[in-house]
């Protein structure tokens, strides 16, 4: 089992719709969770961080964390074509390595 | 402007040559990281440093070496022992270590070895 799992996609949504991106992780003691956006050929850009169970909203983005289910998600409301990118989920390892583990990413396509 | 710089943006080398990738940050961050990304893949951790003069191996350290003599600098050397060095190399930094803090990335160096 991979430490951080994401559906590779592509996830295709129409412009103006809600895009829902999901991520599961295996380390029960993980404490910090991040979503990055990566455009093709560019470096990842941090868009959300979440540390506690529940929802965290920032503009059109909402991160949701459920530690009991080891699940973190990212909702993008009113999706725009400029949101088309790969979204990477990252989780801290808790014990041992003390660094982030990244999922392979979900490619999002927003259709105009 | 505060940020992370990586140079060069593109690098071409012949097999058997060592090459050093530069990473500099002026964010006053304690921790710095090197990742490798292959096409269609996520990021894999090569080395990380939580403080000056200290660094730890990540998941794929074989064939790589680093140094952390200054807080703002964390160069990565790709040695000839690295079997598949062609990749996109990303440097990141964070306020503190442990993977707890937000990491910010530089623009990356795309290395091609032929």
mmCIF file with all atom_site columns, C-alpha atoms in Angstrom:
data_model
loop_
_atom_site.group_PDB
_atom_site.id
_atom_site.type_symbol
_atom_site.label_atom_id
_atom_site.label_alt_id
_atom_site.label_comp_id
_atom_site.label_asym_id
_atom_site.label_entity_id
_atom_site.label_seq_id
_atom_site.pdbx_PDB_ins_code
_atom_site.Cartn_x
_atom_site.Cartn_y
_atom_site.Cartn_z
_atom_site.occupancy
_atom_site.B_iso_or_equiv
_atom_site.pdbx_formal_charge
_atom_site.auth_seq_id
_atom_site.auth_comp_id
_atom_site.auth_asym_id
_atom_site.auth_atom_id
_atom_site.pdbx_PDB_model_num
ATOM 1   C CA . UNK A 1 1   ? 0.000   0.000  0.000   1.00 0.00 ? 1   UNK A CA 1
ATOM 2   C CA . UNK A 1 2   ? 1.334   3.428  -0.945  1.00 0.00 ? 2   UNK A CA 1
ATOM 3   C CA . UNK A 1 3   ? 1.754   5.868  1.925   1.00 0.00 ? 3   UNK A CA 1
ATOM 4   C CA . UNK A 1 4   ? -0.248  8.579  0.157   1.00 0.00 ? 4   UNK A CA 1
ATOM 5   C CA . UNK A 1 5   ? -2.727  7.609  -2.541  1.00 0.00 ? 5   UNK A CA 1
ATOM 6   C CA . UNK A 1 6   ? -4.505  9.732  -5.089  1.00 0.00 ? 6   UNK A CA 1
ATOM 7   C CA . UNK A 1 7   ? -6.547  8.882  -8.141  1.00 0.00 ? 7   UNK A CA 1
ATOM 8   C CA . UNK A 1 8   ? -4.370  9.887  -11.108 1.00 0.00 ? 8   UNK A CA 1
ATOM 9   C CA . UNK A 1 9   ? -7.348  11.099 -13.150 1.00 0.00 ? 9   UNK A CA 1
ATOM 10  C CA . UNK A 1 10  ? -7.874  12.947 -15.302 1.00 0.00 ? 10  UNK A CA 1
ATOM 11  C CA . UNK A 1 11  ? -10.821 14.380 -13.438 1.00 0.00 ? 11  UNK A CA 1
ATOM 12  C CA . UNK A 1 12  ? -12.848 16.398 -15.908 1.00 0.00 ? 12  UNK A CA 1
ATOM 13  C CA . UNK A 1 13  ? -15.394 18.981 -14.729 1.00 0.00 ? 13  UNK A CA 1
ATOM 14  C CA . UNK A 1 14  ? -17.253 21.744 -16.579 1.00 0.00 ? 14  UNK A CA 1
ATOM 15  C CA . UNK A 1 15  ? -16.453 25.365 -15.882 1.00 0.00 ? 15  UNK A CA 1
ATOM 16  C CA . UNK A 1 16  ? -18.338 26.653 -12.839 1.00 0.00 ? 16  UNK A CA 1
ATOM 17  C CA . UNK A 1 17  ? -18.722 23.198 -11.264 1.00 0.00 ? 17  UNK A CA 1
ATOM 18  C CA . UNK A 1 18  ? -17.229 21.906 -8.020  1.00 0.00 ? 18  UNK A CA 1
ATOM 19  C CA . UNK A 1 19  ? -14.124 19.757 -8.403  1.00 0.00 ? 19  UNK A CA 1
ATOM 20  C CA . UNK A 1 20  ? -13.529 17.224 -5.638  1.00 0.00 ? 20  UNK A CA 1
ATOM 21  C CA . UNK A 1 21  ? -10.048 15.778 -5.204  1.00 0.00 ? 21  UNK A CA 1
ATOM 22  C CA . UNK A 1 22  ? -9.353  13.004 -2.744  1.00 0.00 ? 22  UNK A CA 1
ATOM 23  C CA . UNK A 1 23  ? -6.347  11.618 -0.930  1.00 0.00 ? 23  UNK A CA 1
ATOM 24  C CA . UNK A 1 24  ? -5.869  8.774  1.547   1.00 0.00 ? 24  UNK A CA 1
ATOM 25  C CA . UNK A 1 25  ? -2.827  8.169  3.714   1.00 0.00 ? 25  UNK A CA 1
ATOM 26  C CA . UNK A 1 26  ? -1.531  5.229  5.689   1.00 0.00 ? 26  UNK A CA 1
ATOM 27  C CA . UNK A 1 27  ? 0.364   6.729  8.648   1.00 0.00 ? 27  UNK A CA 1
ATOM 28  C CA . UNK A 1 28  ? -2.078  7.149  11.544  1.00 0.00 ? 28  UNK A CA 1
ATOM 29  C CA . UNK A 1 29  ? 0.203   9.592  13.394  1.00 0.00 ? 29  UNK A CA 1
ATOM 30  C CA . UNK A 1 30  ? 0.430   12.092 10.524  1.00 0.00 ? 30  UNK A CA 1
ATOM 31  C CA . UNK A 1 31  ? -0.248  15.607 11.755  1.00 0.00 ? 31  UNK A CA 1
ATOM 32  C CA . UNK A 1 32  ? 0.019   17.948 8.792   1.00 0.00 ? 32  UNK A CA 1
ATOM 33  C CA . UNK A 1 33  ? -1.583  17.822 5.380   1.00 0.00 ? 33  UNK A CA 1
ATOM 34  C CA . UNK A 1 34  ? -1.002  19.960 2.322   1.00 0.00 ? 34  UNK A CA 1
ATOM 35  C CA . UNK A 1 35  ? -2.383  20.477 -1.150  1.00 0.00 ? 35  UNK A CA 1
ATOM 36  C CA . UNK A 1 36  ? -0.153  21.722 -3.933  1.00 0.00 ? 36  UNK A CA 1
ATOM 37  C CA . UNK A 1 37  ? -1.059  22.742 -7.462  1.00 0.00 ? 37  UNK A CA 1
ATOM 38  C CA . UNK A 1 38  ? 1.409   22.004 -10.234 1.00 0.00 ? 38  UNK A CA 1
ATOM 39  C CA . UNK A 1 39  ? 1.026   23.331 -13.747 1.00 0.00 ? 39  UNK A CA 1
ATOM 40  C CA . UNK A 1 40  ? 2.705   21.361 -16.513 1.00 0.00 ? 40  UNK A CA 1
ATOM 41  C CA . UNK A 1 41  ? 6.448   21.993 -16.534 1.00 0.00 ? 41  UNK A CA 1
ATOM 42  C CA . UNK A 1 42  ? 6.347   24.136 -13.388 1.00 0.00 ? 42  UNK A CA 1
ATOM 43  C CA . UNK A 1 43  ? 7.136   23.571 -9.727  1.00 0.00 ? 43  UNK A CA 1
ATOM 44  C CA . UNK A 1 44  ? 4.435   22.840 -7.119  1.00 0.00 ? 44  UNK A CA 1
ATOM 45  C CA . UNK A 1 45  ? 2.655   25.785 -5.526  1.00 0.00 ? 45  UNK A CA 1
ATOM 46  C CA . UNK A 1 46  ? 1.180   25.482 -2.035  1.00 0.00 ? 46  UNK A CA 1
ATOM 47  C CA . UNK A 1 47  ? -2.544  26.220 -2.015  1.00 0.00 ? 47  UNK A CA 1
ATOM 48  C CA . UNK A 1 48  ? -3.811  24.798 1.287   1.00 0.00 ? 48  UNK A CA 1
ATOM 49  C CA . UNK A 1 49  ? -2.565  23.387 4.559   1.00 0.00 ? 49  UNK A CA 1
ATOM 50  C CA . UNK A 1 50  ? -4.728  21.702 7.190   1.00 0.00 ? 50  UNK A CA 1
ATOM 51  C CA . UNK A 1 51  ? -3.840  20.308 10.593  1.00 0.00 ? 51  UNK A CA 1
ATOM 52  C CA . UNK A 1 52  ? -7.140  19.640 12.393  1.00 0.00 ? 52  UNK A CA 1
ATOM 53  C CA . UNK A 1 53  ? -10.191 17.558 11.596  1.00 0.00 ? 53  UNK A CA 1
ATOM 54  C CA . UNK A 1 54  ? -12.911 19.411 9.746   1.00 0.00 ? 54  UNK A CA 1
ATOM 55  C CA . UNK A 1 55  ? -13.021 21.957 6.976   1.00 0.00 ? 55  UNK A CA 1
ATOM 56  C CA . UNK A 1 56  ? -10.725 24.858 6.164   1.00 0.00 ? 56  UNK A CA 1
ATOM 57  C CA . UNK A 1 57  ? -11.794 27.376 3.560   1.00 0.00 ? 57  UNK A CA 1
ATOM 58  C CA . UNK A 1 58  ? -9.672  29.823 1.570   1.00 0.00 ? 58  UNK A CA 1
ATOM 59  C CA . UNK A 1 59  ? -11.449 31.598 -1.252  1.00 0.00 ? 59  UNK A CA 1
ATOM 60  C CA . UNK A 1 60  ? -12.736 29.003 -3.719  1.00 0.00 ? 60  UNK A CA 1
ATOM 61  C CA . UNK A 1 61  ? -10.749 26.225 -2.031  1.00 0.00 ? 61  UNK A CA 1
ATOM 62  C CA . UNK A 1 62  ? -11.885 24.061 0.877   1.00 0.00 ? 62  UNK A CA 1
ATOM 63  C CA . UNK A 1 63  ? -9.706  21.387 2.447   1.00 0.00 ? 63  UNK A CA 1
ATOM 64  C CA . UNK A 1 64  ? -11.406 18.650 4.464   1.00 0.00 ? 64  UNK A CA 1
ATOM 65  C CA . UNK A 1 65  ? -9.611  16.379 6.903   1.00 0.00 ? 65  UNK A CA 1
ATOM 66  C CA . UNK A 1 66  ? -10.862 13.212 8.581   1.00 0.00 ? 66  UNK A CA 1
ATOM 67  C CA . UNK A 1 67  ? -8.067  11.646 10.620  1.00 0.00 ? 67  UNK A CA 1
ATOM 68  C CA . UNK A 1 68  ? -10.198 8.699  11.762  1.00 0.00 ? 68  UNK A CA 1
ATOM 69  C CA . UNK A 1 69  ? -10.730 7.687  8.144   1.00 0.00 ? 69  UNK A CA 1
ATOM 70  C CA . UNK A 1 70  ? -7.217  8.837  7.115   1.00 0.00 ? 70  UNK A CA 1
ATOM 71  C CA . UNK A 1 71  ? -8.694  10.914 4.363   1.00 0.00 ? 71  UNK A CA 1
ATOM 72  C CA . UNK A 1 72  ? -8.082  14.444 3.142   1.00 0.00 ? 72  UNK A CA 1
ATOM 73  C CA . UNK A 1 73  ? -9.867  16.160 0.287   1.00 0.00 ? 73  UNK A CA 1
ATOM 74  C CA . UNK A 1 74  ? -9.786  19.410 -1.653  1.00 0.00 ? 74  UNK A CA 1
ATOM 75  C CA . UNK A 1 75  ? -12.885 21.049 -3.075  1.00 0.00 ? 75  UNK A CA 1
ATOM 76  C CA . UNK A 1 76  ? -12.587 23.723 -5.724  1.00 0.00 ? 76  UNK A CA 1
ATOM 77  C CA . UNK A 1 77  ? -15.762 25.737 -6.167  1.00 0.00 ? 77  UNK A CA 1
ATOM 78  C CA . UNK A 1 78  ? -16.665 27.608 -9.348  1.00 0.00 ? 78  UNK A CA 1
ATOM 79  C CA . UNK A 1 79  ? -13.896 25.773 -11.235 1.00 0.00 ? 79  UNK A CA 1
ATOM 80  C CA . UNK A 1 80  ? -12.128 27.786 -13.894 1.00 0.00 ? 80  UNK A CA 1
ATOM 81  C CA . UNK A 1 81  ? -10.076 26.611 -16.890 1.00 0.00 ? 81  UNK A CA 1
ATOM 82  C CA . UNK A 1 82  ? -7.065  28.149 -15.125 1.00 0.00 ? 82  UNK A CA 1
ATOM 83  C CA . UNK A 1 83  ? -7.543  25.541 -12.376 1.00 0.00 ? 83  UNK A CA 1
ATOM 84  C CA . UNK A 1 84  ? -6.549  22.833 -14.856 1.00 0.00 ? 84  UNK A CA 1
ATOM 85  C CA . UNK A 1 85  ? -3.394  21.369 -13.348 1.00 0.00 ? 85  UNK A CA 1
ATOM 86  C CA . UNK A 1 86  ? -2.135  18.416 -11.332 1.00 0.00 ? 86  UNK A CA 1
ATOM 87  C CA . UNK A 1 87  ? -2.985  18.562 -7.628  1.00 0.00 ? 87  UNK A CA 1
ATOM 88  C CA . UNK A 1 88  ? -0.554  16.924 -5.232  1.00 0.00 ? 88  UNK A CA 1
ATOM 89  C CA . UNK A 1 89  ? -1.488  15.787 -1.743  1.00 0.00 ? 89  UNK A CA 1
ATOM 90  C CA . UNK A 1 90  ? 1.350   15.776 0.816   1.00 0.00 ? 90  UNK A CA 1
ATOM 91  C CA . UNK A 1 91  ? 1.361   14.336 4.313   1.00 0.00 ? 91  UNK A CA 1
ATOM 92  C CA . UNK A 1 92  ? 4.002   14.461 7.014   1.00 0.00 ? 92  UNK A CA 1
ATOM 93  C CA . UNK A 1 93  ? 5.358   11.088 7.984   1.00 0.00 ? 93  UNK A CA 1
ATOM 94  C CA . UNK A 1 94  ? 4.825   11.493 11.703  1.00 0.00 ? 94  UNK A CA 1
ATOM 95  C CA . UNK A 1 95  ? 7.641   9.290  12.908  1.00 0.00 ? 95  UNK A CA 1
ATOM 96  C CA . UNK A 1 96  ? 10.926  8.267  11.385  1.00 0.00 ? 96  UNK A CA 1
ATOM 97  C CA . UNK A 1 97  ? 11.790  10.276 8.323   1.00 0.00 ? 97  UNK A CA 1
ATOM 98  C CA . UNK A 1 98  ? 10.239  13.566 9.525   1.00 0.00 ? 98  UNK A CA 1
ATOM 99  C CA . UNK A 1 99  ? 9.527   14.912 6.072   1.00 0.00 ? 99  UNK A CA 1
ATOM 100 C CA . UNK A 1 100 ? 6.604   15.139 3.673   1.00 0.00 ? 100 UNK A CA 1
ATOM 101 C CA . UNK A 1 101 ? 5.410   12.231 1.560   1.00 0.00 ? 101 UNK A CA 1
ATOM 102 C CA . UNK A 1 102 ? 3.700   13.180 -1.684  1.00 0.00 ? 102 UNK A CA 1
ATOM 103 C CA . UNK A 1 103 ? 1.019   11.395 -3.623  1.00 0.00 ? 103 UNK A CA 1
ATOM 104 C CA . UNK A 1 104 ? 1.400   10.975 -7.362  1.00 0.00 ? 104 UNK A CA 1
ATOM 105 C CA . UNK A 1 105 ? -1.167  13.677 -8.034  1.00 0.00 ? 105 UNK A CA 1
ATOM 106 C CA . UNK A 1 106 ? -4.583  14.002 -9.654  1.00 0.00 ? 106 UNK A CA 1
ATOM 107 C CA . UNK A 1 107 ? -4.821  15.751 -13.006 1.00 0.00 ? 107 UNK A CA 1
ATOM 108 C CA . UNK A 1 108 ? -7.789  18.113 -13.155 1.00 0.00 ? 108 UNK A CA 1
ATOM 109 C CA . UNK A 1 109 ? -9.235  19.333 -16.446 1.00 0.00 ? 109 UNK A CA 1
ATOM 110 C CA . UNK A 1 110 ? -11.808 22.124 -16.358 1.00 0.00 ? 110 UNK A CA 1
ATOM 111 C CA . UNK A 1 111 ? -13.762 22.247 -19.603 1.00 0.00 ? 111 UNK A CA 1
ATOM 112 C CA . UNK A 1 112 ? -14.825 25.741 -20.790 1.00 0.00 ? 112 UNK A CA 1
ATOM 113 C CA . UNK B 2 1   ? 11.725  39.693 -2.874  1.00 0.00 ? 1   UNK B CA 1
ATOM 114 C CA . UNK B 2 2   ? 11.839  36.621 -0.660  1.00 0.00 ? 2   UNK B CA 1
ATOM 115 C CA . UNK B 2 3   ? 11.991  33.264 -2.322  1.00 0.00 ? 3   UNK B CA 1
ATOM 116 C CA . UNK B 2 4   ? 13.898  30.223 -3.446  1.00 0.00 ? 4   UNK B CA 1
ATOM 117 C CA . UNK B 2 5   ? 16.135  30.274 -6.477  1.00 0.00 ? 5   UNK B CA 1
ATOM 118 C CA . UNK B 2 6   ? 17.486  27.299 -8.362  1.00 0.00 ? 6   UNK B CA 1
ATOM 119 C CA . UNK B 2 7   ? 20.030  27.369 -11.100 1.00 0.00 ? 7   UNK B CA 1
ATOM 120 C CA . UNK B 2 8   ? 20.376  26.546 -13.839 1.00 0.00 ? 8   UNK B CA 1
ATOM 121 C CA . UNK B 2 9   ? 16.840  26.060 -15.171 1.00 0.00 ? 9   UNK B CA 1
ATOM 122 C CA . UNK B 2 10  ? 18.024  23.494 -17.727 1.00 0.00 ? 10  UNK B CA 1
ATOM 123 C CA . UNK B 2 11  ? 21.190  21.412 -17.508 1.00 0.00 ? 11  UNK B CA 1
ATOM 124 C CA . UNK B 2 12  ? 22.633  18.959 -19.995 1.00 0.00 ? 12  UNK B CA 1
ATOM 125 C CA . UNK B 2 13  ? 25.451  16.593 -19.118 1.00 0.00 ? 13  UNK B CA 1
ATOM 126 C CA . UNK B 2 14  ? 27.193  13.565 -20.515 1.00 0.00 ? 14  UNK B CA 1
ATOM 127 C CA . UNK B 2 15  ? 27.026  10.264 -18.708 1.00 0.00 ? 15  UNK B CA 1
ATOM 128 C CA . UNK B 2 16  ? 29.835  9.794  -16.205 1.00 0.00 ? 16  UNK B CA 1
ATOM 129 C CA . UNK B 2 17  ? 30.046  13.466 -15.220 1.00 0.00 ? 17  UNK B CA 1
ATOM 130 C CA . UNK B 2 18  ? 29.152  14.816 -11.798 1.00 0.00 ? 18  UNK B CA 1
ATOM 131 C CA . UNK B 2 19  ? 26.933  17.871 -11.765 1.00 0.00 ? 19  UNK B CA 1
ATOM 132 C CA . UNK B 2 20  ? 25.950  20.282 -8.973  1.00 0.00 ? 20  UNK B CA 1
ATOM 133 C CA . UNK B 2 21  ? 22.543  21.921 -8.759  1.00 0.00 ? 21  UNK B CA 1
ATOM 134 C CA . UNK B 2 22  ? 22.250  25.166 -6.873  1.00 0.00 ? 22  UNK B CA 1
ATOM 135 C CA . UNK B 2 23  ? 19.503  26.063 -4.374  1.00 0.00 ? 23  UNK B CA 1
ATOM 136 C CA . UNK B 2 24  ? 19.431  29.345 -2.452  1.00 0.00 ? 24  UNK B CA 1
ATOM 137 C CA . UNK B 2 25  ? 16.711  30.792 -0.211  1.00 0.00 ? 25  UNK B CA 1
ATOM 138 C CA . UNK B 2 26  ? 16.362  34.173 1.464   1.00 0.00 ? 26  UNK B CA 1
ATOM 139 C CA . UNK B 2 27  ? 13.302  33.260 3.545   1.00 0.00 ? 27  UNK B CA 1
ATOM 140 C CA . UNK B 2 28  ? 15.380  32.636 6.666   1.00 0.00 ? 28  UNK B CA 1
ATOM 141 C CA . UNK B 2 29  ? 14.063  29.073 6.711   1.00 0.00 ? 29  UNK B CA 1
ATOM 142 C CA . UNK B 2 30  ? 15.863  26.465 8.809   1.00 0.00 ? 30  UNK B CA 1
ATOM 143 C CA . UNK B 2 31  ? 14.889  23.387 6.805   1.00 0.00 ? 31  UNK B CA 1
ATOM 144 C CA . UNK B 2 32  ? 15.658  22.641 3.161   1.00 0.00 ? 32  UNK B CA 1
ATOM 145 C CA . UNK B 2 33  ? 14.836  19.699 0.930   1.00 0.00 ? 33  UNK B CA 1
ATOM 146 C CA . UNK B 2 34  ? 15.665  18.153 -2.413  1.00 0.00 ? 34  UNK B CA 1
ATOM 147 C CA . UNK B 2 35  ? 13.092  16.192 -4.395  1.00 0.00 ? 35  UNK B CA 1
ATOM 148 C CA . UNK B 2 36  ? 13.156  14.459 -7.720  1.00 0.00 ? 36  UNK B CA 1
ATOM 149 C CA . UNK B 2 37  ? 10.157  14.227 -10.051 1.00 0.00 ? 37  UNK B CA 1
ATOM 150 C CA . UNK B 2 38  ? 9.933   11.893 -13.025 1.00 0.00 ? 38  UNK B CA 1
ATOM 151 C CA . UNK B 2 39  ? 7.275   12.306 -15.753 1.00 0.00 ? 39  UNK B CA 1
ATOM 152 C CA . UNK B 2 40  ? 3.795   11.517 -14.449 1.00 0.00 ? 40  UNK B CA 1
ATOM 153 C CA . UNK B 2 41  ? 5.128   10.813 -10.977 1.00 0.00 ? 41  UNK B CA 1
ATOM 154 C CA . UNK B 2 42  ? 4.907   12.442 -7.597  1.00 0.00 ? 42  UNK B CA 1
ATOM 155 C CA . UNK B 2 43  ? 7.865   13.899 -5.735  1.00 0.00 ? 43  UNK B CA 1
ATOM 156 C CA . UNK B 2 44  ? 10.458  11.636 -4.159  1.00 0.00 ? 44  UNK B CA 1
ATOM 157 C CA . UNK B 2 45  ? 12.688  12.882 -1.361  1.00 0.00 ? 45  UNK B CA 1
ATOM 158 C CA . UNK B 2 46  ? 16.424  12.760 -1.986  1.00 0.00 ? 46  UNK B CA 1
ATOM 159 C CA . UNK B 2 47  ? 17.940  14.582 1.017   1.00 0.00 ? 47  UNK B CA 1
ATOM 160 C CA . UNK B 2 48  ? 16.779  17.009 3.640   1.00 0.00 ? 48  UNK B CA 1
ATOM 161 C CA . UNK B 2 49  ? 18.422  19.279 6.167   1.00 0.00 ? 49  UNK B CA 1
ATOM 162 C CA . UNK B 2 50  ? 16.745  20.628 9.268   1.00 0.00 ? 50  UNK B CA 1
ATOM 163 C CA . UNK B 2 51  ? 19.652  22.801 10.357  1.00 0.00 ? 51  UNK B CA 1
ATOM 164 C CA . UNK B 2 52  ? 23.032  24.021 9.142   1.00 0.00 ? 52  UNK B CA 1
ATOM 165 C CA . UNK B 2 53  ? 25.774  21.373 9.017   1.00 0.00 ? 53  UNK B CA 1
ATOM 166 C CA . UNK B 2 54  ? 23.260  18.541 9.351   1.00 0.00 ? 54  UNK B CA 1
ATOM 167 C CA . UNK B 2 55  ? 21.367  16.560 6.720   1.00 0.00 ? 55  UNK B CA 1
ATOM 168 C CA . UNK B 2 56  ? 19.615  13.212 6.360   1.00 0.00 ? 56  UNK B CA 1
ATOM 169 C CA . UNK B 2 57  ? 19.036  10.807 3.509   1.00 0.00 ? 57  UNK B CA 1
ATOM 170 C CA . UNK B 2 58  ? 15.591  10.579 2.003   1.00 0.00 ? 58  UNK B CA 1
ATOM 171 C CA . UNK B 2 59  ? 14.084  7.690  0.085   1.00 0.00 ? 59  UNK B CA 1
ATOM 172 C CA . UNK B 2 60  ? 16.368  7.814  -2.965  1.00 0.00 ? 60  UNK B CA 1
ATOM 173 C CA . UNK B 2 61  ? 19.731  9.208  -1.747  1.00 0.00 ? 61  UNK B CA 1
ATOM 174 C CA . UNK B 2 62  ? 21.950  6.743  -3.609  1.00 0.00 ? 62  UNK B CA 1
ATOM 175 C CA . UNK B 2 63  ? 24.069  8.512  -6.214  1.00 0.00 ? 63  UNK B CA 1
ATOM 176 C CA . UNK B 2 64  ? 23.475  11.966 -4.704  1.00 0.00 ? 64  UNK B CA 1
ATOM 177 C CA . UNK B 2 65  ? 25.336  14.104 -2.190  1.00 0.00 ? 65  UNK B CA 1
ATOM 178 C CA . UNK B 2 66  ? 24.575  17.396 -0.446  1.00 0.00 ? 66  UNK B CA 1
ATOM 179 C CA . UNK B 2 67  ? 26.128  19.946 1.873   1.00 0.00 ? 67  UNK B CA 1
ATOM 180 C CA . UNK B 2 68  ? 24.620  22.560 4.182   1.00 0.00 ? 68  UNK B CA 1
ATOM 181 C CA . UNK B 2 69  ? 27.394  24.942 5.170   1.00 0.00 ? 69  UNK B CA 1
ATOM 182 C CA . UNK B 2 70  ? 25.166  28.035 5.145   1.00 0.00 ? 70  UNK B CA 1
ATOM 183 C CA . UNK B 2 71  ? 21.562  28.453 6.188   1.00 0.00 ? 71  UNK B CA 1
ATOM 184 C CA . UNK B 2 72  ? 20.545  29.883 2.841   1.00 0.00 ? 72  UNK B CA 1
ATOM 185 C CA . UNK B 2 73  ? 22.248  27.334 0.588   1.00 0.00 ? 73  UNK B CA 1
ATOM 186 C CA . UNK B 2 74  ? 21.706  23.600 -0.008  1.00 0.00 ? 74  UNK B CA 1
ATOM 187 C CA . UNK B 2 75  ? 23.492  22.407 -3.179  1.00 0.00 ? 75  UNK B CA 1
ATOM 188 C CA . UNK B 2 76  ? 22.849  18.943 -4.600  1.00 0.00 ? 76  UNK B CA 1
ATOM 189 C CA . UNK B 2 77  ? 25.496  16.972 -6.482  1.00 0.00 ? 77  UNK B CA 1
ATOM 190 C CA . UNK B 2 78  ? 24.325  14.291 -8.878  1.00 0.00 ? 78  UNK B CA 1
ATOM 191 C CA . UNK B 2 79  ? 27.202  11.854 -9.164  1.00 0.00 ? 79  UNK B CA 1
ATOM 192 C CA . UNK B 2 80  ? 28.045  9.399  -11.905 1.00 0.00 ? 80  UNK B CA 1
ATOM 193 C CA . UNK B 2 81  ? 26.829  6.642  -9.563  1.00 0.00 ? 81  UNK B CA 1
ATOM 194 C CA . UNK B 2 82  ? 23.219  7.757  -10.046 1.00 0.00 ? 82  UNK B CA 1
ATOM 195 C CA . UNK B 2 83  ? 21.849  5.301  -12.599 1.00 0.00 ? 83  UNK B CA 1
ATOM 196 C CA . UNK B 2 84  ? 18.965  7.359  -14.014 1.00 0.00 ? 84  UNK B CA 1
ATOM 197 C CA . UNK B 2 85  ? 19.751  11.021 -13.330 1.00 0.00 ? 85  UNK B CA 1
ATOM 198 C CA . UNK B 2 86  ? 17.526  12.570 -15.992 1.00 0.00 ? 86  UNK B CA 1
ATOM 199 C CA . UNK B 2 87  ? 14.660  14.188 -14.060 1.00 0.00 ? 87  UNK B CA 1
ATOM 200 C CA . UNK B 2 88  ? 13.131  17.416 -12.763 1.00 0.00 ? 88  UNK B CA 1
ATOM 201 C CA . UNK B 2 89  ? 14.872  18.419 -9.528  1.00 0.00 ? 89  UNK B CA 1
ATOM 202 C CA . UNK B 2 90  ? 13.024  20.543 -6.995  1.00 0.00 ? 90  UNK B CA 1
ATOM 203 C CA . UNK B 2 91  ? 14.391  22.313 -3.957  1.00 0.00 ? 91  UNK B CA 1
ATOM 204 C CA . UNK B 2 92  ? 12.101  23.372 -1.130  1.00 0.00 ? 92  UNK B CA 1
ATOM 205 C CA . UNK B 2 93  ? 12.386  25.063 2.228   1.00 0.00 ? 93  UNK B CA 1
ATOM 206 C CA . UNK B 2 94  ? 10.291  25.439 5.367   1.00 0.00 ? 94  UNK B CA 1
ATOM 207 C CA . UNK B 2 95  ? 10.390  27.378 8.625   1.00 0.00 ? 95  UNK B CA 1
ATOM 208 C CA . UNK B 2 96  ? 11.094  24.237 10.604  1.00 0.00 ? 96  UNK B CA 1
ATOM 209 C CA . UNK B 2 97  ? 11.638  20.572 9.986   1.00 0.00 ? 97  UNK B CA 1
ATOM 210 C CA . UNK B 2 98  ? 9.756   17.377 10.719  1.00 0.00 ? 98  UNK B CA 1
ATOM 211 C CA . UNK B 2 99  ? 7.464   17.788 7.751   1.00 0.00 ? 99  UNK B CA 1
ATOM 212 C CA . UNK B 2 100 ? 5.078   19.741 9.970   1.00 0.00 ? 100 UNK B CA 1
ATOM 213 C CA . UNK B 2 101 ? 5.556   23.141 8.356   1.00 0.00 ? 101 UNK B CA 1
ATOM 214 C CA . UNK B 2 102 ? 4.524   24.414 4.935   1.00 0.00 ? 102 UNK B CA 1
ATOM 215 C CA . UNK B 2 103 ? 7.144   23.799 2.296   1.00 0.00 ? 103 UNK B CA 1
ATOM 216 C CA . UNK B 2 104 ? 7.768   26.245 -0.528  1.00 0.00 ? 104 UNK B CA 1
ATOM 217 C CA . UNK B 2 105 ? 9.399   25.230 -3.762  1.00 0.00 ? 105 UNK B CA 1
ATOM 218 C CA . UNK B 2 106 ? 11.901  26.796 -6.085  1.00 0.00 ? 106 UNK B CA 1
ATOM 219 C CA . UNK B 2 107 ? 11.318  26.816 -9.855  1.00 0.00 ? 107 UNK B CA 1
ATOM 220 C CA . UNK B 2 108 ? 13.256  23.581 -10.395 1.00 0.00 ? 108 UNK B CA 1
ATOM 221 C CA . UNK B 2 109 ? 16.155  22.393 -12.537 1.00 0.00 ? 109 UNK B CA 1
ATOM 222 C CA . UNK B 2 110 ? 15.520  20.057 -15.440 1.00 0.00 ? 110 UNK B CA 1
ATOM 223 C CA . UNK B 2 111 ? 18.547  17.775 -15.815 1.00 0.00 ? 111 UNK B CA 1
ATOM 224 C CA . UNK B 2 112 ? 19.149  15.725 -18.941 1.00 0.00 ? 112 UNK B CA 1
ATOM 225 C CA . UNK B 2 113 ? 22.008  13.226 -19.031 1.00 0.00 ? 113 UNK B CA 1
ATOM 226 C CA . UNK B 2 114 ? 22.888  11.545 -22.313 1.00 0.00 ? 114 UNK B CA 1
#
